[in-house]
mmCIF file of C-alpha atoms in Angstrom:
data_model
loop_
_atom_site.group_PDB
_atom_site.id
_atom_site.type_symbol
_atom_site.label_atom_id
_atom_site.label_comp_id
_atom_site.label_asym_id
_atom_site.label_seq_id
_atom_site.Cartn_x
_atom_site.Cartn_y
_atom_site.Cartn_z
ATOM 1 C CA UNK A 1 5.279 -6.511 18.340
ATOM 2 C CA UNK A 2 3.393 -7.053 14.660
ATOM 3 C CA UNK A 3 5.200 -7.599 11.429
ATOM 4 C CA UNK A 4 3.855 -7.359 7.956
ATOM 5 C CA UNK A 5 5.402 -9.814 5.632
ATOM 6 C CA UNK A 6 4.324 -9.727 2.304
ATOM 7 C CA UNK A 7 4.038 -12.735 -0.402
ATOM 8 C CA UNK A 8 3.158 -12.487 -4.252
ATOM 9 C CA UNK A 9 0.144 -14.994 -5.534
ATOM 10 C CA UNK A 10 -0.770 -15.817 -9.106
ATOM 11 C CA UNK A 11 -4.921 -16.300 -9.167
ATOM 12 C CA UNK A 12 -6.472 -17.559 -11.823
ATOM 13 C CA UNK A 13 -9.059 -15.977 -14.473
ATOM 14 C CA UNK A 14 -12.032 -16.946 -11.914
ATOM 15 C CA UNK A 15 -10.157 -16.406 -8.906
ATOM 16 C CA UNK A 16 -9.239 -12.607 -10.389
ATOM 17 C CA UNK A 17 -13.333 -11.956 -11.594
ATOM 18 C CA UNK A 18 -14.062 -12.995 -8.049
ATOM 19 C CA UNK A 19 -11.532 -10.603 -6.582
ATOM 20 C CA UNK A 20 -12.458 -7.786 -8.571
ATOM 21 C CA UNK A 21 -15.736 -7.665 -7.436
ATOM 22 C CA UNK A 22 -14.646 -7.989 -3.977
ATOM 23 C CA UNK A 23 -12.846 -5.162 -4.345
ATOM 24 C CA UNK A 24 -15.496 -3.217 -6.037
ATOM 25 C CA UNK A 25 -18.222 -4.087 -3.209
ATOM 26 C CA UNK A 26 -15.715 -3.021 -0.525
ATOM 27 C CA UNK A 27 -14.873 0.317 -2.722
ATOM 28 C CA UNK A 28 -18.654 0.890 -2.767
ATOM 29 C CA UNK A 29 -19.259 0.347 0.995
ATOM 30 C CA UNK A 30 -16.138 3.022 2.097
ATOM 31 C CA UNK A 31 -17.000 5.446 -0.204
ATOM 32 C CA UNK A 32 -21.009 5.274 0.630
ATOM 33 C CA UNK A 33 -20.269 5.678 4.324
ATOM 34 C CA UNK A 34 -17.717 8.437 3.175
ATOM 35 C CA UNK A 35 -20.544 10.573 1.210
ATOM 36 C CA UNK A 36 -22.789 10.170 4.647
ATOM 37 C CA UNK A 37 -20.336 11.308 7.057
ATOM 38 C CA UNK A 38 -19.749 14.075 4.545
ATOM 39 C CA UNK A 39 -23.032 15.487 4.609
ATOM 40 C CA UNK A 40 -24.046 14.723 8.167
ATOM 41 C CA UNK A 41 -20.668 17.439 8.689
ATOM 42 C CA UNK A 42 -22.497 19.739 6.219
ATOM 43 C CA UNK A 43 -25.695 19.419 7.891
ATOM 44 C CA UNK A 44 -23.848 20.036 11.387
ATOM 45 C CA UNK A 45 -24.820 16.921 13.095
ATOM 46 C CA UNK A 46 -21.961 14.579 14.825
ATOM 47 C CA UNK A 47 -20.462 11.896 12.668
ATOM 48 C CA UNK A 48 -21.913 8.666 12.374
ATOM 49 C CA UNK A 49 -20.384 5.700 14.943
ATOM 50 C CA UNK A 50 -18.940 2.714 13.102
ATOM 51 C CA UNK A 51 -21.366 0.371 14.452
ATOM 52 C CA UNK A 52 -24.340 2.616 12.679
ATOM 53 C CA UNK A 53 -22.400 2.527 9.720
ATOM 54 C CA UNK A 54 -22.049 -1.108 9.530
ATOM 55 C CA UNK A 55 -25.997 -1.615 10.035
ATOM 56 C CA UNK A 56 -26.920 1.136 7.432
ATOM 57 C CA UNK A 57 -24.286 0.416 4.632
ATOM 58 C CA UNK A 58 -23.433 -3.477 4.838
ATOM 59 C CA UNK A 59 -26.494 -5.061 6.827
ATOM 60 C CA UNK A 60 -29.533 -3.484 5.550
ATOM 61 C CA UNK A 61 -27.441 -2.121 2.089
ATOM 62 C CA UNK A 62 -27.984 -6.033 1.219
ATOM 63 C CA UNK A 63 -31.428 -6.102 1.482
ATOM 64 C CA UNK A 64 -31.605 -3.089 -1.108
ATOM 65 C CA UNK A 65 -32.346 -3.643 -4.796
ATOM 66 C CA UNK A 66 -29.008 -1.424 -5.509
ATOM 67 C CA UNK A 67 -27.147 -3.071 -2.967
ATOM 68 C CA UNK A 68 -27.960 -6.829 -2.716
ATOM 69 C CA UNK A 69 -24.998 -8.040 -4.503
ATOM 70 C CA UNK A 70 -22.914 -6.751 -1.514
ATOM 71 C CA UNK A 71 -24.342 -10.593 -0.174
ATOM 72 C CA UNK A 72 -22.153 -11.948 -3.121
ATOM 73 C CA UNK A 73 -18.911 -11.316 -1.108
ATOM 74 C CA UNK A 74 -17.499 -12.443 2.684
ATOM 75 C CA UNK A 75 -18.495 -9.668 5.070
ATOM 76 C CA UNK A 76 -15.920 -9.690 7.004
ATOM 77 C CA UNK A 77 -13.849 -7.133 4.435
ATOM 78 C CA UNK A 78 -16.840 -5.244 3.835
ATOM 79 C CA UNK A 79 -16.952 -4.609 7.885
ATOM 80 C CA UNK A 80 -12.735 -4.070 7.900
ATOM 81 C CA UNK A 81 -13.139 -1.539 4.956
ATOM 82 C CA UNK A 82 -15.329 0.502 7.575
ATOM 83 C CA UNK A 83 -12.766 0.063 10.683
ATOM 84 C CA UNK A 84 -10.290 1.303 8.473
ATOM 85 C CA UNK A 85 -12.302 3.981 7.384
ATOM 86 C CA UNK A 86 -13.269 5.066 11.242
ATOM 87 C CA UNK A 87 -9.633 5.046 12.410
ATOM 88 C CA UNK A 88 -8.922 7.305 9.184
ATOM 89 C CA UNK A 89 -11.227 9.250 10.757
ATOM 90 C CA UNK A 90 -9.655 9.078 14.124
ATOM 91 C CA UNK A 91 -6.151 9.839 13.165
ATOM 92 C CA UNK A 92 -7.411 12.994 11.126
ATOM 93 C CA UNK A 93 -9.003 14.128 14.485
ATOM 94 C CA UNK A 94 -6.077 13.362 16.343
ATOM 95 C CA UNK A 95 -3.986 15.544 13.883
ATOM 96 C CA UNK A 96 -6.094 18.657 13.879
ATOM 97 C CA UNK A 97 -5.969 18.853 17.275
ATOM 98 C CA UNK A 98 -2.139 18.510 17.411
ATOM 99 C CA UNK A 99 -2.192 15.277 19.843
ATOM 100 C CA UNK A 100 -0.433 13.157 16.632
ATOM 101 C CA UNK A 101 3.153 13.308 15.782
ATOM 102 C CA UNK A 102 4.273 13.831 11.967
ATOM 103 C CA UNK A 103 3.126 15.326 8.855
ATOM 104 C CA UNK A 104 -0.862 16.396 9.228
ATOM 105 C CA UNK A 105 -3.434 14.248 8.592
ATOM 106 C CA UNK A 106 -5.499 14.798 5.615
ATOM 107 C CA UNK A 107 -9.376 13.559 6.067
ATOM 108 C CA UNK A 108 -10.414 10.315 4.080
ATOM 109 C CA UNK A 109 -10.727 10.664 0.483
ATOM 110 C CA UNK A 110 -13.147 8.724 -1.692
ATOM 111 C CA UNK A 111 -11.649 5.252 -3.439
ATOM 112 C CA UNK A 112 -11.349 4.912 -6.868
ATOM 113 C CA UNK A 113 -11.310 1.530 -9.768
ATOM 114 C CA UNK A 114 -7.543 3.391 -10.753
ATOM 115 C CA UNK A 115 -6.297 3.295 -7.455
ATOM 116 C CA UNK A 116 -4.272 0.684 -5.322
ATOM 117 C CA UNK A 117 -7.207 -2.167 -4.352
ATOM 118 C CA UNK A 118 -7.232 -3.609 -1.008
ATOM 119 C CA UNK A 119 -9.652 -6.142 1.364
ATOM 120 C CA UNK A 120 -8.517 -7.125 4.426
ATOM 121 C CA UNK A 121 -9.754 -10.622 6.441
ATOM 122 C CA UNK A 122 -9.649 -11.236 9.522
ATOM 123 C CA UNK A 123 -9.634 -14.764 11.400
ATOM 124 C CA UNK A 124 -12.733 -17.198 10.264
ATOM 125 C CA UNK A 125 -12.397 -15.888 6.151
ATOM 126 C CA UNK A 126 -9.119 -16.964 5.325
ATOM 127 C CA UNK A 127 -6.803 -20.031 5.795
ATOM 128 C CA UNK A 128 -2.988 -20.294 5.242
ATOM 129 C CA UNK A 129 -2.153 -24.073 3.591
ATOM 130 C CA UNK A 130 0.946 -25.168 2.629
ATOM 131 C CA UNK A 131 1.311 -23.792 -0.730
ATOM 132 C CA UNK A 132 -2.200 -22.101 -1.363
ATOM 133 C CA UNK A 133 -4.602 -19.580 1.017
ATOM 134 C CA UNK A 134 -7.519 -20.303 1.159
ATOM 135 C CA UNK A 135 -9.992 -16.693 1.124
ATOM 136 C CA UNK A 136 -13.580 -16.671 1.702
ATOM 137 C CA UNK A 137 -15.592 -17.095 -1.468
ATOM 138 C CA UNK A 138 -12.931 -16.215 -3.218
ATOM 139 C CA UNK A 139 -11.173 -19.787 -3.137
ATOM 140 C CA UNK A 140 -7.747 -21.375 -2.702
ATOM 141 C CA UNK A 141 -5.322 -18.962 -4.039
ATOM 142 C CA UNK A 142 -1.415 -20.047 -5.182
ATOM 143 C CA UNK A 143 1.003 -18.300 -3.455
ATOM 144 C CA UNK A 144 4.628 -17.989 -3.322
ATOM 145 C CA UNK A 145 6.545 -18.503 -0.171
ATOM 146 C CA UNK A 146 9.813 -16.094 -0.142
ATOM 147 C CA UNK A 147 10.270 -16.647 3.661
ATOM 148 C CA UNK A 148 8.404 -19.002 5.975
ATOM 149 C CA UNK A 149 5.977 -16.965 8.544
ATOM 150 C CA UNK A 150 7.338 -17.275 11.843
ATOM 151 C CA UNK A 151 3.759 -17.118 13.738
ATOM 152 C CA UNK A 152 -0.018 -17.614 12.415
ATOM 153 C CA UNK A 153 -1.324 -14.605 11.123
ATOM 154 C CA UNK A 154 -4.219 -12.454 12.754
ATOM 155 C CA UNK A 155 -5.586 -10.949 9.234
ATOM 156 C CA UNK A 156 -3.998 -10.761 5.966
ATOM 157 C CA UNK A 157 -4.774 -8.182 3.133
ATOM 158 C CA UNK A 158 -4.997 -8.860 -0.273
ATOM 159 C CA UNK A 159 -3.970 -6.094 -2.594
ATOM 160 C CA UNK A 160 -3.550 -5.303 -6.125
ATOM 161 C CA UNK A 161 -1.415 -2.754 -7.456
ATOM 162 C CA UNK A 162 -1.358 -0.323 -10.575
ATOM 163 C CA UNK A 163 0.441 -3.170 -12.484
ATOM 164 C CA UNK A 164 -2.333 -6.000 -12.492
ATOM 165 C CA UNK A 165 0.282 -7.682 -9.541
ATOM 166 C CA UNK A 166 -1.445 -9.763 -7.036
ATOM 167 C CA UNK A 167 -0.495 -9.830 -3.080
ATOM 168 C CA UNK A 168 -0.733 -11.342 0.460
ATOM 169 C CA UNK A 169 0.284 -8.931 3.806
ATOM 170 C CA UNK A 170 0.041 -11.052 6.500
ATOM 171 C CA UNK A 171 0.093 -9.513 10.236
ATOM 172 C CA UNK A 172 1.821 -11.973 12.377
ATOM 173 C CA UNK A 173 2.865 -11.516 16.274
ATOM 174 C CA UNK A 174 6.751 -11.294 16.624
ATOM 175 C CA UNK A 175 9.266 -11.317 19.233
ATOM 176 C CA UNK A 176 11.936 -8.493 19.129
ATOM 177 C CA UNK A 177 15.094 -10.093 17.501
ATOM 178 C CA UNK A 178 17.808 -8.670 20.244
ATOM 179 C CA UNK A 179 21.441 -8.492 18.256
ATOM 180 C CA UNK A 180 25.137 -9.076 19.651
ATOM 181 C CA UNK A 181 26.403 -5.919 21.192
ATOM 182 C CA UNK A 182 29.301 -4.277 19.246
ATOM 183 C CA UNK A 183 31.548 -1.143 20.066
ATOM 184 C CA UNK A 184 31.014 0.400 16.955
ATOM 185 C CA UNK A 185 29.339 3.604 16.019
ATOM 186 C CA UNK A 186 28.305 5.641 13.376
ATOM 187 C CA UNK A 187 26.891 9.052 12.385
ATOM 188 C CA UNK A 188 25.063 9.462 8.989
ATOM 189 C CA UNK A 189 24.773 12.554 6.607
ATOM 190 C CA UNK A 190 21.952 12.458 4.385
ATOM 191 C CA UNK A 191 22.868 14.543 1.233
ATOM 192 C CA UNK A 192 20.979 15.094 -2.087
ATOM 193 C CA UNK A 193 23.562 13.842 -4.635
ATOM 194 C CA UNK A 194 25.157 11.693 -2.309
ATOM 195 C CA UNK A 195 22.506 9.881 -0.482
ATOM 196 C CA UNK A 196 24.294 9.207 2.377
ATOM 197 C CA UNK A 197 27.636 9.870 3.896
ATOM 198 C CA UNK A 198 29.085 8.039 7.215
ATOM 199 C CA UNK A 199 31.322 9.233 9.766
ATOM 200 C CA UNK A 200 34.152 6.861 8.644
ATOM 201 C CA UNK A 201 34.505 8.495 5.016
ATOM 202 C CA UNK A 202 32.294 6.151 3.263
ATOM 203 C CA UNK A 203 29.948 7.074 0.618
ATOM 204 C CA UNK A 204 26.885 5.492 -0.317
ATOM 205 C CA UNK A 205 25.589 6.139 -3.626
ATOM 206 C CA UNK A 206 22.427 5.346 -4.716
ATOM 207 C CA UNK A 207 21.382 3.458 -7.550
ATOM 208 C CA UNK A 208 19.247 5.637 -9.364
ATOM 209 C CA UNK A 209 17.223 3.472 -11.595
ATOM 210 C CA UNK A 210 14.545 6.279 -12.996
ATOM 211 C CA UNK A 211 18.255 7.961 -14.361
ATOM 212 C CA UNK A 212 19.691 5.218 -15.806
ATOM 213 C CA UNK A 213 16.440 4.147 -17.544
ATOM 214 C CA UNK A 214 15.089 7.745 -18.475
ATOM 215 C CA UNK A 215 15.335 6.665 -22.338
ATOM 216 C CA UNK A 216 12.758 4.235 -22.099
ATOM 217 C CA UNK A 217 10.852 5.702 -19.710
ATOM 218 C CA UNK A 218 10.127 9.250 -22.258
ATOM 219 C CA UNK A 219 9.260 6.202 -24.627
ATOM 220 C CA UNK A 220 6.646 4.788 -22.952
ATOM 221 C CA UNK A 221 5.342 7.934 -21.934
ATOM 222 C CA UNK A 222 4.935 9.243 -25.403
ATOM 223 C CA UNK A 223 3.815 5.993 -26.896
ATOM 224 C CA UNK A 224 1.107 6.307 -23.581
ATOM 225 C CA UNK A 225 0.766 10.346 -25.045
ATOM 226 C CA UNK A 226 -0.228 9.112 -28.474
ATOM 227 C CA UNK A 227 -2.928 6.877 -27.518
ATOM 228 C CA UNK A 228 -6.818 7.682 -27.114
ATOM 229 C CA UNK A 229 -7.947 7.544 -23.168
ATOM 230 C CA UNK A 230 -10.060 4.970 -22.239
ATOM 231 C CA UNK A 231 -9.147 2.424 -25.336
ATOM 232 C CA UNK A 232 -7.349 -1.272 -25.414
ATOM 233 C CA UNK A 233 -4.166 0.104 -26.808
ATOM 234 C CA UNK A 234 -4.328 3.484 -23.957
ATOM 235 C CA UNK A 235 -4.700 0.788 -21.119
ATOM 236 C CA UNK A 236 -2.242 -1.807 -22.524
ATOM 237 C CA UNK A 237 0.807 1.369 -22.646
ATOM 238 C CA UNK A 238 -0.569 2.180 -19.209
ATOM 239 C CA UNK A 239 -0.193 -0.933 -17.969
ATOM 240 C CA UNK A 240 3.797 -1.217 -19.318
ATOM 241 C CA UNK A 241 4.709 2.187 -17.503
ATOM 242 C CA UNK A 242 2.681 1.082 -14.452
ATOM 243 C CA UNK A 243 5.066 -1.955 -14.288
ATOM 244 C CA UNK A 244 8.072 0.199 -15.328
ATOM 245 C CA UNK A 245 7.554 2.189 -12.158
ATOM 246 C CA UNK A 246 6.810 -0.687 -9.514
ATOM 247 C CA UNK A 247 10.356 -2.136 -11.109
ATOM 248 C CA UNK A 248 11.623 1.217 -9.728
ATOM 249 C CA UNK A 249 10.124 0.544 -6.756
ATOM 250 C CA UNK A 250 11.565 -2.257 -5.720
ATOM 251 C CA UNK A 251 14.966 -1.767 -6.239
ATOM 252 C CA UNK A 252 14.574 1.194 -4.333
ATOM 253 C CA UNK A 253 12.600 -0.623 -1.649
ATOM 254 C CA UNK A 254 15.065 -3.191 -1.992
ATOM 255 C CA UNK A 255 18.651 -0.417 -1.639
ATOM 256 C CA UNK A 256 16.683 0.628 1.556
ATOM 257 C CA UNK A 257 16.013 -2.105 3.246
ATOM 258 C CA UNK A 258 19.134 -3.789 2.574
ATOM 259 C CA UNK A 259 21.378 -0.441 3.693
ATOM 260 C CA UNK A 260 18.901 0.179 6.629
ATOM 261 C CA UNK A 261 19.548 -3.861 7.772
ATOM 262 C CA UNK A 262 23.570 -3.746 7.367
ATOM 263 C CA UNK A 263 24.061 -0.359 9.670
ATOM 264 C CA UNK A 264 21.621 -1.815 12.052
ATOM 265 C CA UNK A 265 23.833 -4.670 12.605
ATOM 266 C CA UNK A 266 27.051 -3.502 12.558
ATOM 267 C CA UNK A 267 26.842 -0.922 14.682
ATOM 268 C CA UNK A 268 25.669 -0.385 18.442
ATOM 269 C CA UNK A 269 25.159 3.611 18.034
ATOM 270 C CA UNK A 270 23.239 5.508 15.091
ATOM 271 C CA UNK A 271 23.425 8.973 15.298
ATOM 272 C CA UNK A 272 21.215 10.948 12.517
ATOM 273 C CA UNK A 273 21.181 14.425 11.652
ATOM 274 C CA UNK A 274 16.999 16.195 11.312
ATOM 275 C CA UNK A 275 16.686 17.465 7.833
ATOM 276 C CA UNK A 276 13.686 17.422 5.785
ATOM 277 C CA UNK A 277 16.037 16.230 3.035
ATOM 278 C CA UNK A 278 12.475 16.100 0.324
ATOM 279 C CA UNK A 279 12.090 19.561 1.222
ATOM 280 C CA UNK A 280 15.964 20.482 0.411
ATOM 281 C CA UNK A 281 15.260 18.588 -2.953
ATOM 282 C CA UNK A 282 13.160 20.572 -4.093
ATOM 283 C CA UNK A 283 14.396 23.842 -3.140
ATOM 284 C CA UNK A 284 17.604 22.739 -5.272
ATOM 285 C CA UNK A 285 17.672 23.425 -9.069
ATOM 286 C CA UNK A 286 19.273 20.405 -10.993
ATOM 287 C CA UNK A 287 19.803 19.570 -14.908
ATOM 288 C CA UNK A 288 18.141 16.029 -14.000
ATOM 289 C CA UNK A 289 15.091 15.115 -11.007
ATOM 290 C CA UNK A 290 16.791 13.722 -8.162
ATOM 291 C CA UNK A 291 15.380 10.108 -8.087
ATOM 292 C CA UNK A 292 17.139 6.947 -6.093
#
């Protein structure tokens, strides 16, 4: 089976200029191929194949005036950004037609500069060193190793989030880690202010870190409130929220995985109980948001 496992790197000034247009060129090719899909539905003829996409938006897009600094980059996440964007395609076909499990599908939405930025390579444009990867033209980047990978990668993303952070996904083959039989089993509750209950009487509470930091939180929303959009002072108090909220992410990430990981492993049989428990949040009228 494929595993993601995810490492933080520290670029430099270059390394960061270099990125950022990377991720503006691949931006620019997902949303151009976007707008012509768009209007070749309007016009009521069939959507575009990937392969025509490719030639019309990456190969002859370079030998544009408007376009030729696409030749400035690696291809290879130029061509990715459109495989992504064809199975977004295919999974919002799938959906309509009620062939794919879950929530529906919404169809592909243009990319913006604000948003989470992503390229993905694939083998021949990157190259995993001992403590740097190397990315085409973009250089050897300094990463830290949490956890050692336990295969070589097939492709690795590099992303950058709301809060200027900087990171590696690497997709690596895996074996499926078979654990020690127990006798033990356990049924689990989801509830709304108790996050969980099990069978045995135990209660898991969550740890709430929006609630326990709501103070400074209203702070740096009004100090974000007073501040003209679009200035250095605006994007600097955006940038301190955008950081207080991907701290709130990971200890939630962090409760969840570590919970998930110790029930897993102590216990042979988990039985769960189908709620839409987001749903029931909502419906429910409290003093204070519900927020893990």
């Amino acid at each position: 089976m494929k595993a993601r496992f995810k490492y933080r790197i520290y670029p430099t000034s270059g390394q960061k200029h270099r990125l950022a247009r990377l991720f503006g060129c691949v931006r620019v090719v997902w949303n151009d191929s976007l707008a012509c899909c768009q209007e070749k539905y309007k016009s009521g003829d069939r959507k575009p194949v990937n392969s025509e996409l490719q030639k019309q938006f990456i190969t002859q897009a370079k030998k544009t005036e408007d376009r030729k600094w696409l030749s400035e980059v690696s291809a290879i996440p130029l061509q990715q950004s459109l495989n992504d964007l064809n199975q977004a395609y295919q999974n919002f076909f799938t959906s309509t037609k009620g062939q794919r499990k879950g929530r529906p599908i919404k169809p592909p939405k243009f990319k913006t500069r604000k948003s989470r930025q992503i390229a993905r390579f694939t083998k021949g444009g990157f190259k995993v060193g001992q403590d740097k990867v190397y990315l085409a033209k973009i250089g050897k980047l300094k990463i830290v190793w949490s956890r050692e990978l336990p295969a070589t990668p097939s492709s690795v993303t590099v992303i950058k989030d709301s809060a200027n952070r900087y990171f590696l996904s690497f997709v690596v083959e895996t074996s499926r880690e078979v654990l020690s039989k127990t006798d033990n089993s356990v049924g689990i509750d989801l509830g709304i202010k108790t996050f969980a209950t099990l069978s045995n009487g135990q209660k898991i509470e969550a740890p709430k870190p929006l609630k326990k930091q709501i103070k400074k939180y209203r702070k740096l929303s009004k100090s974000l409130s007073n501040k003209t959009r679009g200035s250095y002072r605006y994007e600097r108090a955006r940038l301190k929220i955008a950081k207080f909220h991907a701290k709130l992410k990971d200890t939630r990430a962090d409760f969840l995985h570590k919970l998930s990981t110790e029930i897993i492993r102590e216990n042979q049989t988990i039985a769960l109980e189908d709620l839409n428990v987001s749903s029931m949040v909502r419906t429910v009228n409290y003093p204070e948001p519900y927020q893990i």
